[in-house]
Coordinates of C-alpha atoms in Angstrom, one line a residue:
M119 CA 37.2 18.0 61.0
T120 CA 38.8 14.7 60.2
Y121 CA 40.6 12.7 62.7
L122 CA 42.1 9.0 61.6
K123 CA 43.5 7.4 64.4
N124 CA 46.7 5.0 64.0
D125 CA 49.1 2.7 66.2
R126 CA 52.1 5.7 66.6
G127 CA 49.4 8.8 66.4
V128 CA 47.3 10.6 64.2
A129 CA 46.4 11.4 60.9
Y130 CA 44.7 14.6 61.2
S131 CA 42.9 17.2 58.1
K132 CA 44.5 20.9 58.3
L133 CA 42.0 22.8 56.4
P134 CA 42.7 26.7 55.9
A135 CA 40.5 28.7 58.9
F136 CA 39.6 32.3 58.7
G137 CA 40.4 32.5 62.3
V138 CA 44.1 31.6 61.7
I139 CA 44.1 34.1 58.9
L140 CA 43.4 36.9 60.9
F141 CA 45.7 35.5 64.0
L142 CA 48.4 35.7 61.5
L143 CA 47.8 39.3 60.0
L144 CA 47.5 40.3 63.5
T145 CA 51.2 38.8 64.3
A146 CA 52.6 40.3 61.3
C147 CA 51.3 43.9 62.5
Q148 CA 53.0 43.7 66.3
S149 CA 56.1 45.6 65.6
K150 CA 58.7 47.2 63.0
K151 CA 61.1 44.8 63.6
N152 CA 59.1 42.0 62.1
A153 CA 59.6 44.3 58.7
E154 CA 55.9 45.3 59.0
P155 CA 55.0 45.5 55.5
K156 CA 54.4 48.9 54.4
Q157 CA 51.1 48.6 53.1
L158 CA 48.5 46.0 53.4
L159 CA 48.2 44.1 50.3
T160 CA 45.2 41.9 48.9
P161 CA 45.4 39.8 46.0
P162 CA 43.5 40.7 43.1
S163 CA 40.3 38.9 42.2
A164 CA 40.8 36.0 40.2
N165 CA 40.5 36.6 36.3
D166 CA 38.7 34.4 33.2
E167 CA 42.5 32.9 33.3
Y168 CA 42.9 29.5 34.5
Y169 CA 46.6 31.0 35.6
Q170 CA 47.0 34.8 36.6
E171 CA 50.5 36.1 37.0
I172 CA 50.3 38.2 40.5
A173 CA 53.8 38.4 41.9
S174 CA 54.1 42.1 42.4
D175 CA 50.4 42.3 43.8
I176 CA 50.7 39.5 47.0
G177 CA 54.2 41.0 47.9
L178 CA 56.9 38.9 45.9
D179 CA 59.4 42.0 44.8
F180 CA 62.3 39.4 44.1
V181 CA 64.6 40.7 41.1
H182 CA 67.4 38.6 40.2
S183 CA 70.9 39.4 40.0
I184 CA 73.8 38.2 37.9
G185 CA 76.0 40.0 40.3
D186 CA 77.2 42.0 36.7
D187 CA 76.3 44.8 34.3
E188 CA 76.0 42.1 31.2
L189 CA 75.9 38.3 30.8
S190 CA 79.7 37.4 30.7
N191 CA 80.4 33.6 31.7
I192 CA 78.8 30.1 32.1
V193 CA 78.7 30.7 36.1
E194 CA 76.2 34.1 36.1
S195 CA 74.3 31.7 33.0
S196 CA 73.7 28.9 34.9
G197 CA 71.7 29.9 37.8
V198 CA 69.1 30.2 39.6
G199 CA 66.6 28.0 41.6
A200 CA 63.7 28.9 44.5
A201 CA 61.8 26.5 46.6
F202 CA 58.2 26.4 48.4
I203 CA 59.3 25.8 52.4
D204 CA 56.7 26.1 55.0
Y205 CA 59.8 27.4 57.5
D206 CA 58.0 27.9 60.6
Q207 CA 55.3 24.8 60.3
D208 CA 52.2 26.8 59.9
G209 CA 50.4 25.4 57.7
F210 CA 51.1 27.9 54.7
I211 CA 54.2 27.4 52.3
D212 CA 56.7 30.1 52.2
I213 CA 59.4 31.2 49.5
Y214 CA 63.0 30.9 49.4
A215 CA 64.6 32.5 46.6
C216 CA 68.1 32.5 45.4
N217 CA 70.5 35.2 43.8
G218 CA 73.6 35.8 42.7
T219 CA 76.0 38.4 43.7
W220 CA 79.3 40.6 43.1
V221 CA 82.1 38.0 43.1
E222 CA 85.9 39.3 42.5
K223 CA 87.5 38.3 39.4
L224 CA 84.0 37.0 38.3
S225 CA 81.7 40.1 38.3
G226 CA 82.3 43.1 36.3
G227 CA 82.5 46.6 37.5
E228 CA 83.1 47.9 41.4
K229 CA 81.8 46.2 44.0
P230 CA 77.9 47.5 44.9
K231 CA 77.4 49.1 48.4
N232 CA 74.2 47.1 49.0
P233 CA 75.0 43.8 47.2
S234 CA 72.5 41.6 46.3
H235 CA 71.3 38.4 48.2
N236 CA 68.8 35.8 48.6
H237 CA 65.2 36.6 49.7
L238 CA 62.8 34.3 52.1
Y239 CA 58.9 35.3 52.4
K240 CA 57.0 34.5 54.7
N241 CA 53.4 33.7 53.5
L242 CA 51.0 35.2 55.9
G243 CA 47.9 33.3 55.1
N244 CA 46.0 35.8 53.3
G245 CA 47.4 35.3 49.8
T246 CA 50.2 37.9 50.4
F247 CA 54.3 37.4 51.2
Q248 CA 56.3 39.4 54.0
D249 CA 59.9 39.6 53.3
V250 CA 61.6 38.1 56.3
T251 CA 65.2 37.9 55.0
E252 CA 66.7 40.1 57.6
Q253 CA 65.1 38.6 60.7
A254 CA 65.5 34.8 59.6
K255 CA 69.4 35.6 59.0
V256 CA 69.1 33.8 55.4
G257 CA 70.5 36.4 53.0
G258 CA 73.8 35.9 52.6
P259 CA 75.5 37.5 49.9
W260 CA 76.5 34.2 48.1
Y261 CA 76.4 33.4 44.6
G262 CA 73.4 30.8 44.8
M263 CA 72.5 28.6 42.4
G264 CA 70.1 26.1 43.9
I265 CA 68.3 24.9 46.8
T266 CA 67.1 21.8 48.4
V267 CA 65.3 21.6 51.7
G268 CA 64.9 18.6 54.4
D269 CA 64.9 18.3 57.9
Y270 CA 68.4 17.1 58.3
D271 CA 68.0 16.7 62.1
N272 CA 64.6 15.5 62.5
D273 CA 63.5 18.0 64.7
G274 CA 60.7 19.1 62.7
F275 CA 62.0 22.2 61.0
P276 CA 62.8 22.0 57.7
D277 CA 66.6 23.0 56.9
L278 CA 68.2 24.6 53.8
F279 CA 71.1 23.6 51.8
L280 CA 72.2 26.2 49.2
S281 CA 74.2 25.2 46.4
N282 CA 76.6 28.4 45.2
F283 CA 79.6 28.8 43.2
G284 CA 81.5 28.8 46.1
E285 CA 81.3 27.5 49.4
N286 CA 78.0 25.8 50.0
V287 CA 75.9 26.8 52.8
L288 CA 74.0 24.9 55.3
L289 CA 71.0 26.4 57.3
R290 CA 69.7 25.1 60.1
N291 CA 66.6 26.0 60.9
N292 CA 65.8 27.1 64.8
G293 CA 62.7 26.9 65.2
N294 CA 61.7 30.5 65.9
G295 CA 61.9 31.8 62.8
T296 CA 65.8 32.0 62.7
F297 CA 68.3 30.0 60.9
T298 CA 72.4 29.4 61.7
D299 CA 74.8 28.3 59.3
D300 CA 75.6 25.3 60.4
S301 CA 77.8 24.2 57.1
K302 CA 81.5 24.3 58.8
R303 CA 80.0 21.9 61.8
A304 CA 77.9 19.8 59.8
G305 CA 80.7 19.4 57.5
V306 CA 78.9 20.1 53.8
K307 CA 80.6 23.2 53.1
G308 CA 83.1 22.2 50.6
G309 CA 85.8 24.1 48.8
E310 CA 86.0 26.0 45.5
Q311 CA 83.5 23.8 44.2
F312 CA 80.9 25.2 41.4
S313 CA 77.4 23.2 42.9
V314 CA 74.5 23.5 41.0
G315 CA 71.9 20.7 41.7
A316 CA 71.4 19.1 44.8
S317 CA 68.9 17.0 46.6
W318 CA 67.9 15.4 50.2
L319 CA 67.7 11.7 50.1
D320 CA 67.8 8.8 53.0
F321 CA 69.6 6.1 50.7
D322 CA 70.7 4.0 53.2
N323 CA 66.7 4.3 55.2
D324 CA 68.4 5.1 58.5
G325 CA 66.1 7.6 59.2
Y326 CA 68.5 10.3 58.1
L327 CA 68.6 12.2 55.5
D328 CA 71.7 12.2 53.1
L329 CA 72.6 14.6 50.8
Y330 CA 74.0 14.3 47.1
V331 CA 75.7 17.5 45.7
G332 CA 75.8 17.6 41.8
N333 CA 78.9 19.8 40.8
Y334 CA 79.3 21.5 37.9
L335 CA 83.1 22.7 36.3
F336 CA 86.4 24.1 37.1
F337 CA 85.2 27.8 36.1
D338 CA 88.7 29.7 35.0
P339 CA 88.2 33.3 35.0
E340 CA 91.1 34.1 32.8
Y341 CA 90.2 31.4 29.7
D342 CA 88.9 33.7 27.2
Y343 CA 89.0 31.7 23.7
Y344 CA 85.3 31.2 22.3
Y345 CA 83.2 31.5 19.1
A346 CA 82.3 35.4 19.5
P347 CA 78.6 35.1 19.0
D348 CA 78.2 32.5 21.7
G349 CA 79.6 35.5 24.1
F350 CA 81.6 33.4 26.5
P351 CA 83.4 29.6 26.7
G352 CA 80.5 27.0 27.1
P353 CA 80.9 23.8 29.4
L354 CA 83.4 22.2 27.2
A355 CA 86.0 24.4 27.6
Y356 CA 86.4 23.3 31.3
D357 CA 86.8 20.3 33.1
S358 CA 84.1 18.6 34.8
Q359 CA 83.9 18.8 38.3
P360 CA 82.9 15.4 40.6
D361 CA 79.7 15.3 42.4
I362 CA 79.9 14.4 45.9
L363 CA 77.5 12.1 48.2
Y364 CA 77.4 12.6 52.0
R365 CA 76.0 10.2 54.4
N366 CA 74.5 11.8 57.8
N367 CA 75.9 10.5 61.0
G368 CA 72.8 11.4 62.9
D369 CA 74.9 14.1 65.3
G370 CA 74.6 16.8 63.1
T371 CA 77.5 15.8 61.2
F372 CA 78.1 14.4 57.6
E373 CA 80.8 12.4 55.9
D374 CA 82.0 12.3 52.5
V375 CA 81.1 8.5 51.0
T376 CA 81.2 9.1 47.6
Q377 CA 84.4 6.3 46.8
A378 CA 83.2 4.5 49.2
M379 CA 79.8 4.1 47.7
G380 CA 81.0 3.5 44.1
I381 CA 79.8 6.7 42.6
E382 CA 82.8 7.6 40.2
D383 CA 81.4 11.0 38.3
L384 CA 84.3 10.5 35.6
D385 CA 83.0 13.2 33.3
G386 CA 80.0 14.6 34.9
R387 CA 79.1 18.5 34.2
A388 CA 75.8 18.1 36.6
M389 CA 73.1 20.4 35.9
G390 CA 70.0 19.2 37.6
V391 CA 69.5 16.1 40.3
G392 CA 66.9 13.8 41.1
V393 CA 66.1 11.4 43.4
A394 CA 63.3 8.2 43.2
D395 CA 62.9 4.8 43.5
Y396 CA 62.5 4.2 39.8
N397 CA 62.4 -0.3 40.3
A398 CA 60.4 0.3 43.5
D399 CA 63.0 -2.1 45.4
G400 CA 63.1 0.5 48.4
F401 CA 66.0 2.0 48.1
V402 CA 66.0 5.2 46.1
D403 CA 68.3 6.1 43.4
I404 CA 69.7 9.2 41.8
Y405 CA 69.3 10.8 38.6
V406 CA 72.1 12.8 37.5
A407 CA 71.2 15.7 34.6
N408 CA 74.5 16.4 33.0
D409 CA 75.8 19.2 30.5
H410 CA 76.8 17.5 27.2
T411 CA 77.7 14.6 28.6
V412 CA 76.0 11.2 29.4
N413 CA 73.4 11.5 31.9
Y414 CA 73.8 9.3 35.1
L415 CA 71.3 7.1 36.9
W416 CA 72.7 5.4 40.3
Q417 CA 70.9 2.6 41.1
N418 CA 71.0 2.1 44.8
N419 CA 72.2 -1.5 45.4
Q420 CA 70.7 -2.0 48.9
G421 CA 71.8 1.1 50.7
K422 CA 75.6 -0.5 50.4
S423 CA 76.7 1.0 46.6
F424 CA 75.5 2.3 43.7
T425 CA 75.9 1.6 40.1
D426 CA 75.3 3.5 37.2
V427 CA 73.1 2.1 34.6
G428 CA 72.3 5.3 32.9
T429 CA 73.1 3.7 29.5
M430 CA 72.1 0.4 30.2
S431 CA 68.2 1.6 31.2
G432 CA 68.2 3.8 28.3
T433 CA 68.2 7.2 30.1
G434 CA 71.8 8.0 29.3
F435 CA 70.9 9.5 26.2
S436 CA 68.5 11.6 24.0
Q437 CA 66.3 10.0 21.8
S438 CA 68.5 10.8 19.1
G439 CA 71.7 9.0 20.8
E440 CA 73.2 12.5 22.0
A441 CA 74.3 13.3 25.1
T442 CA 72.4 16.9 25.3
V443 CA 72.4 19.8 27.4
S444 CA 70.2 18.3 30.1
M445 CA 68.9 20.8 32.6
S446 CA 66.6 19.3 35.3
V447 CA 64.9 16.0 35.9
D448 CA 61.3 15.4 37.5
F449 CA 59.6 11.6 38.6
A450 CA 55.7 10.9 38.2
D451 CA 53.7 7.9 37.0
F452 CA 52.2 10.2 34.5
N453 CA 50.3 6.8 32.4
G454 CA 48.7 5.0 35.6
D455 CA 51.0 1.7 35.3
G456 CA 51.9 2.0 38.9
L457 CA 56.1 2.8 37.6
L458 CA 57.7 6.0 37.8
D459 CA 58.6 7.7 34.6
M460 CA 61.0 10.4 34.0
F461 CA 60.9 13.6 32.4
I462 CA 64.1 15.3 31.4
S463 CA 64.4 19.2 30.0
D464 CA 67.3 20.1 27.6
D465 CA 68.2 22.8 25.0
T466 CA 66.1 21.3 22.3
Y467 CA 63.9 18.6 22.2
C468 CA 63.5 17.0 25.8
S469 CA 63.1 13.7 27.0
L470 CA 60.1 11.7 28.5
Y471 CA 61.2 8.2 29.6
K472 CA 58.6 6.0 30.0
N473 CA 59.3 3.1 32.8
L474 CA 58.8 -0.3 30.8
G475 CA 59.5 -2.3 34.1
G476 CA 62.7 -4.5 34.1
N477 CA 65.3 -1.3 34.7
V478 CA 64.6 0.0 31.1
F479 CA 63.0 2.8 29.5
S480 CA 62.3 4.3 26.3
D481 CA 62.2 8.2 25.1
I482 CA 58.6 8.7 23.5
S483 CA 58.9 12.6 23.8
Y484 CA 58.5 12.9 20.1
P485 CA 55.7 10.7 20.0
A486 CA 54.2 12.4 23.0
G487 CA 53.7 15.5 21.4
I488 CA 56.7 16.9 23.1
S489 CA 59.4 17.2 21.1
V490 CA 58.0 19.4 18.0
A491 CA 56.7 21.6 20.6
S492 CA 59.9 22.2 22.4
G493 CA 62.4 22.6 20.0
Q494 CA 62.4 26.3 19.4
F495 CA 63.0 26.6 23.4
V496 CA 65.6 26.4 25.7
G497 CA 64.0 24.2 28.3
W498 CA 65.6 24.6 32.2
S499 CA 63.1 23.9 34.8
S500 CA 60.6 21.0 34.1
S501 CA 58.1 19.2 36.7
F502 CA 55.1 16.9 36.6
L503 CA 52.2 18.8 38.1
D504 CA 48.0 17.9 37.9
F505 CA 47.1 21.7 37.2
D506 CA 43.7 20.9 36.4
N507 CA 43.5 18.0 39.1
D508 CA 41.8 15.2 36.7
G509 CA 44.1 12.9 37.9
D510 CA 46.9 12.8 35.4
V511 CA 50.3 14.5 35.9
D512 CA 50.6 17.2 33.4
I513 CA 54.0 19.2 32.5
F514 CA 55.6 22.5 33.4
K515 CA 58.6 23.6 31.9
S516 CA 60.4 27.4 32.4
N517 CA 62.4 28.3 29.1
G518 CA 65.1 30.9 28.4
E519 CA 68.1 31.7 26.6
L520 CA 71.3 30.0 27.3
K521 CA 73.9 32.7 26.8
H522 CA 72.1 35.7 26.2
L523 CA 69.5 37.7 27.8
Y524 CA 66.8 36.5 25.3
G525 CA 63.2 35.9 26.5
H526 CA 61.6 32.6 25.9
E527 CA 57.9 31.8 26.7
D528 CA 57.1 29.3 29.2
Q529 CA 55.2 26.0 28.3
L530 CA 52.4 23.8 30.0
F531 CA 51.5 20.6 28.4
E532 CA 48.4 18.8 29.3
N533 CA 48.6 15.1 29.7
I534 CA 45.2 13.9 27.6
G535 CA 46.0 10.2 28.0
N536 CA 47.3 7.2 25.8
D537 CA 51.0 8.5 26.4
K538 CA 50.3 11.8 25.1
F539 CA 50.6 15.6 25.9
K540 CA 49.5 18.7 24.1
D541 CA 51.0 22.3 24.8
V542 CA 48.0 24.4 26.1
S543 CA 49.9 27.1 27.4
V544 CA 48.5 29.7 25.2
Q545 CA 44.9 28.6 25.9
L546 CA 45.1 28.5 29.5
S547 CA 46.5 32.2 30.2
S548 CA 48.3 35.4 28.8
Y549 CA 51.2 34.5 31.1
F550 CA 52.4 32.0 28.5
Q551 CA 52.9 35.0 25.9
Q552 CA 55.6 36.6 27.8
E553 CA 58.9 36.2 27.0
N554 CA 61.3 35.6 30.0
V555 CA 65.1 34.4 30.4
G556 CA 63.6 31.9 33.0
R557 CA 65.4 29.6 35.1
G558 CA 64.3 27.4 38.1
A559 CA 60.4 26.7 39.0
C560 CA 58.7 25.6 41.7
A561 CA 55.0 24.5 42.1
G562 CA 52.7 24.3 45.4
D563 CA 49.3 25.2 46.5
Y564 CA 50.3 28.6 48.4
D565 CA 46.9 29.3 49.6
N566 CA 45.5 26.0 50.7
D567 CA 42.9 26.0 48.3
G568 CA 43.8 22.8 46.6
D569 CA 45.3 23.4 43.2
L570 CA 48.6 24.2 41.9
D571 CA 50.5 27.3 41.8
I572 CA 53.6 28.3 40.3
F573 CA 56.8 30.2 41.3
I574 CA 59.1 30.9 38.3
M575 CA 62.7 32.5 38.4
N576 CA 64.2 34.4 35.7
I577 CA 68.0 35.1 35.9
D578 CA 68.6 39.4 36.0
G579 CA 64.6 40.0 36.2
E580 CA 62.0 39.9 37.5
C581 CA 60.5 36.8 39.5
K582 CA 56.9 35.7 38.5
F583 CA 54.2 33.8 40.1
I584 CA 51.1 32.7 38.4
R585 CA 48.1 31.7 40.5
N586 CA 45.8 28.6 39.5
N587 CA 42.4 30.3 39.2
K588 CA 40.4 27.2 38.2
G589 CA 42.2 23.9 39.1
N590 CA 40.2 23.1 42.0
Q591 CA 37.1 23.0 40.3
N592 CA 37.6 19.4 40.4
N593 CA 38.7 17.5 43.6
W594 CA 41.8 17.2 45.5
I595 CA 43.7 16.0 48.3
E596 CA 47.1 17.0 50.0
L597 CA 48.9 14.8 51.8
D598 CA 51.6 15.9 54.3
L599 CA 53.6 12.8 55.7
E600 CA 55.4 12.5 59.2
G601 CA 57.9 10.1 59.7
I602 CA 58.9 8.5 63.0
T603 CA 60.9 5.7 62.4
S604 CA 61.6 7.3 58.7
N605 CA 63.1 10.4 58.2
K606 CA 61.1 13.4 59.9
D607 CA 59.9 14.4 56.2
G608 CA 59.2 11.4 55.0
I609 CA 61.1 11.9 52.2
G610 CA 61.4 8.7 50.0
A611 CA 58.0 7.2 51.0
L612 CA 56.1 5.8 47.8
V613 CA 52.6 6.6 48.2
S614 CA 49.2 5.3 46.0
I615 CA 45.7 6.4 46.3
V616 CA 42.7 4.3 45.0
C617 CA 39.3 5.6 43.7
G618 CA 37.3 3.0 41.9
E619 CA 39.4 1.4 39.5
T620 CA 42.0 4.2 39.2
K621 CA 44.8 4.0 40.9
Q622 CA 48.0 7.2 41.1
V623 CA 51.3 6.4 42.7
A624 CA 54.0 9.1 43.9
Q625 CA 57.1 9.6 45.7
K626 CA 57.7 12.3 48.7
K627 CA 60.6 14.0 46.7
S628 CA 63.1 17.1 47.7
T629 CA 64.2 18.6 44.6
T630 CA 61.8 18.9 41.4
G631 CA 62.8 21.0 38.8
Y632 CA 65.7 22.8 37.7
L633 CA 67.5 23.7 41.1
S634 CA 64.6 24.0 42.9
Q635 CA 61.8 22.4 45.5
G636 CA 58.0 21.9 45.4
D637 CA 55.3 21.8 48.0
P638 CA 56.2 19.5 50.3
R639 CA 53.2 17.7 50.7
I640 CA 52.2 15.7 48.0
H641 CA 49.2 16.3 45.5
F642 CA 46.5 14.3 44.0
G643 CA 44.0 15.5 41.8
L644 CA 40.7 13.3 41.9
G645 CA 38.4 14.9 39.4
Q646 CA 35.1 14.2 40.1
N647 CA 35.7 11.6 42.9
E648 CA 34.9 13.0 46.6
T649 CA 36.2 9.8 48.6
I650 CA 39.2 8.2 48.5
D651 CA 38.8 4.3 48.7
E652 CA 42.4 3.5 50.0
V653 CA 45.4 5.9 50.9
Q654 CA 49.0 3.5 51.2
I655 CA 52.1 4.5 52.0
K656 CA 55.5 2.6 51.7
W657 CA 57.5 4.6 54.3
P658 CA 61.5 4.3 53.7
S659 CA 61.7 2.3 57.2
G660 CA 59.4 0.0 55.1
I661 CA 56.4 0.3 57.3
V662 CA 53.7 -0.2 54.9
Q663 CA 50.6 2.1 56.2
K664 CA 46.8 2.0 54.7
L665 CA 44.1 4.2 55.1
T666 CA 40.5 3.9 54.0
D667 CA 37.4 6.1 53.1
I668 CA 39.1 9.4 53.0
P669 CA 37.0 12.6 51.8
A670 CA 38.4 14.6 49.0
N671 CA 39.4 18.2 49.7
Q672 CA 41.7 18.3 52.6
I673 CA 45.1 18.4 53.6
L674 CA 45.4 15.7 55.5
Q675 CA 48.8 15.0 58.0
I676 CA 49.3 11.2 57.9
V677 CA 52.2 10.0 61.2
E678 CA 54.0 7.2 60.5
S679 CA 53.0 4.4 62.0
E680 CA 55.0 1.4 64.2

C-alpha cells in the first residue's frame, strides 16, 4: 500500500481487498433486521460486450412509479434522478434512487395501500447490492425529482438533499447507517415549490457547502387546455418559479440569499443545475439549464454577488440561436486545453460548448458529430466520462420521449480527438439497442476495478445498470478528496494531472447529469501510462497541493494540506 505524507494528513491508497469483501458478506448476514437478502447473489461473469446490463442480477430491483395509471401531466414526466453515494464510508459506492408516488389532485385513481417510495441500496463489496431503505429511514414517500449529495455539516458523512414536487427534504447522515430529516431546522424545506435540479457548492469559499435549488413552474392541476396529441399541457402553459440560493450558516442552518446575491430568476423554468469554476478565478459559477427559455450562467463575483452572463458568453441559446428544451449540464475539459467545457442535453441537437477563454464559448455540437446523431432522440441526462480510460472524456446520454412513455435508445459518444465525437453505442453493447424512457443517470466505479459503470433511471419502468467490462484494460486513477480548511468533500477543488506531455484537468462537482450525481471520487483514464508525474489540487480554500510520481491503478485518498 502506498502512503504519501503531507503537512496536515496522509494521502493513502484504498485498494479493494478480498478480506474486506469477506467481512462485508459476514456482516450482511448477521440478522434479519439488516434486511438479509433471500438468496446470495453473484454478479454474472463478463461477456464479450464493453457494457453489460446486470441490474436484476446484482440486487437492483428498483422500478420507478409516476404515481398514476397513466402519464397525464408535466410533473409525472419531469423526474427522476439517482446518485452514487458512499453513505457508510466503507469505500464502496452505494446507490440512492428517487421515486414518484401517489399525490392527491395530481395522480389518478385511488391511493394505493403501499405507496411507492425512494430506495437506498447498499453496496456489499462483492459486486451486489442490498436494499437498506427501511433501516436507513430514507424512503419517504415524497414525490421525488432529483438528488444532490454533500457533507453540509463537515462531519465526514455525506448528506442528501432531495428536490421534490412539494416540500424538499434534507436528510442528515447520522453516521450509523441512518438518516434524520433535518429540512425544517435547516430552513431548506421550501413550500409548494416544484423543485427539479439542485446542487451543493461553496460559493463563498468559507468551508461550508451552500445549496442552489432550481425550481421549475407553478403547476395547476385544474388547467386542461392543450393540443390533444401532446397528452397534457406543456411548460409554457404555466408561470415559471424562481430558483433559490441558500447560504450555509455553519451551524446546521441555511439562509435564503437569492436576492442579496443578485440571482434574479425572472423567467427560468429550471431543469438541470451544474456548478463549476468555468473561468478559473477560484470561485465556482452556476449554470442553469432552463426549459424553453434562455439558460443562465451565473458568474460568481468573488463570492459577493452573481451576474448572469449566459447570453454574453454564448451559452444562453443553442447553435441555432434558440432557447431549447434544455435538460442537464455537465462540465469537463474534453479537448485537453486546460479549460472547462460544457455539454447540454436537450430535445433535439444538444449543445457542446467549447470554452474559448475570455468568458466566451462556442457551440460546436454539429461539427463535433453530436447533433446529427442526437437529432432523433430526446436527451435527458448527459455526463462526461472516460469510459475506455484512454485519457480523454467521452459523453453518455440517456434518452426518452417527453410526454409519452415511448422508449428511445441511450447513446455513448467516443471522443476521437480534434474536437470530434463518434456515436459508438451499438458497437459497445446490445444494451444500446434497448428502448427505455430514460431520465436521470449516474456514472461511477461501483466495483472499484478502475472503470466507470452507469446506473440509469427510467420513468414508470425498471432501472438499468450497465457494468463496464473492458475499460480497465487501460490504466487509471481515482482521487478521493478530503477537505480540511475547505469543505469536507472538497467540492469545487480543481485537479490537474500530468503524464509526460499530457495534462488533464477536472473539477470536483456535486450534481452531474439530469437530477443525479456520480461517483464522489474523481476518475482519470491514463491510457498506457503507469505513473503520474504530478497531481496538483487547487482547493477551494486557495491552498495548492502537489504530489509527484504516483503509481497508476489505485484509489488514492488525498487530505488537504495546510
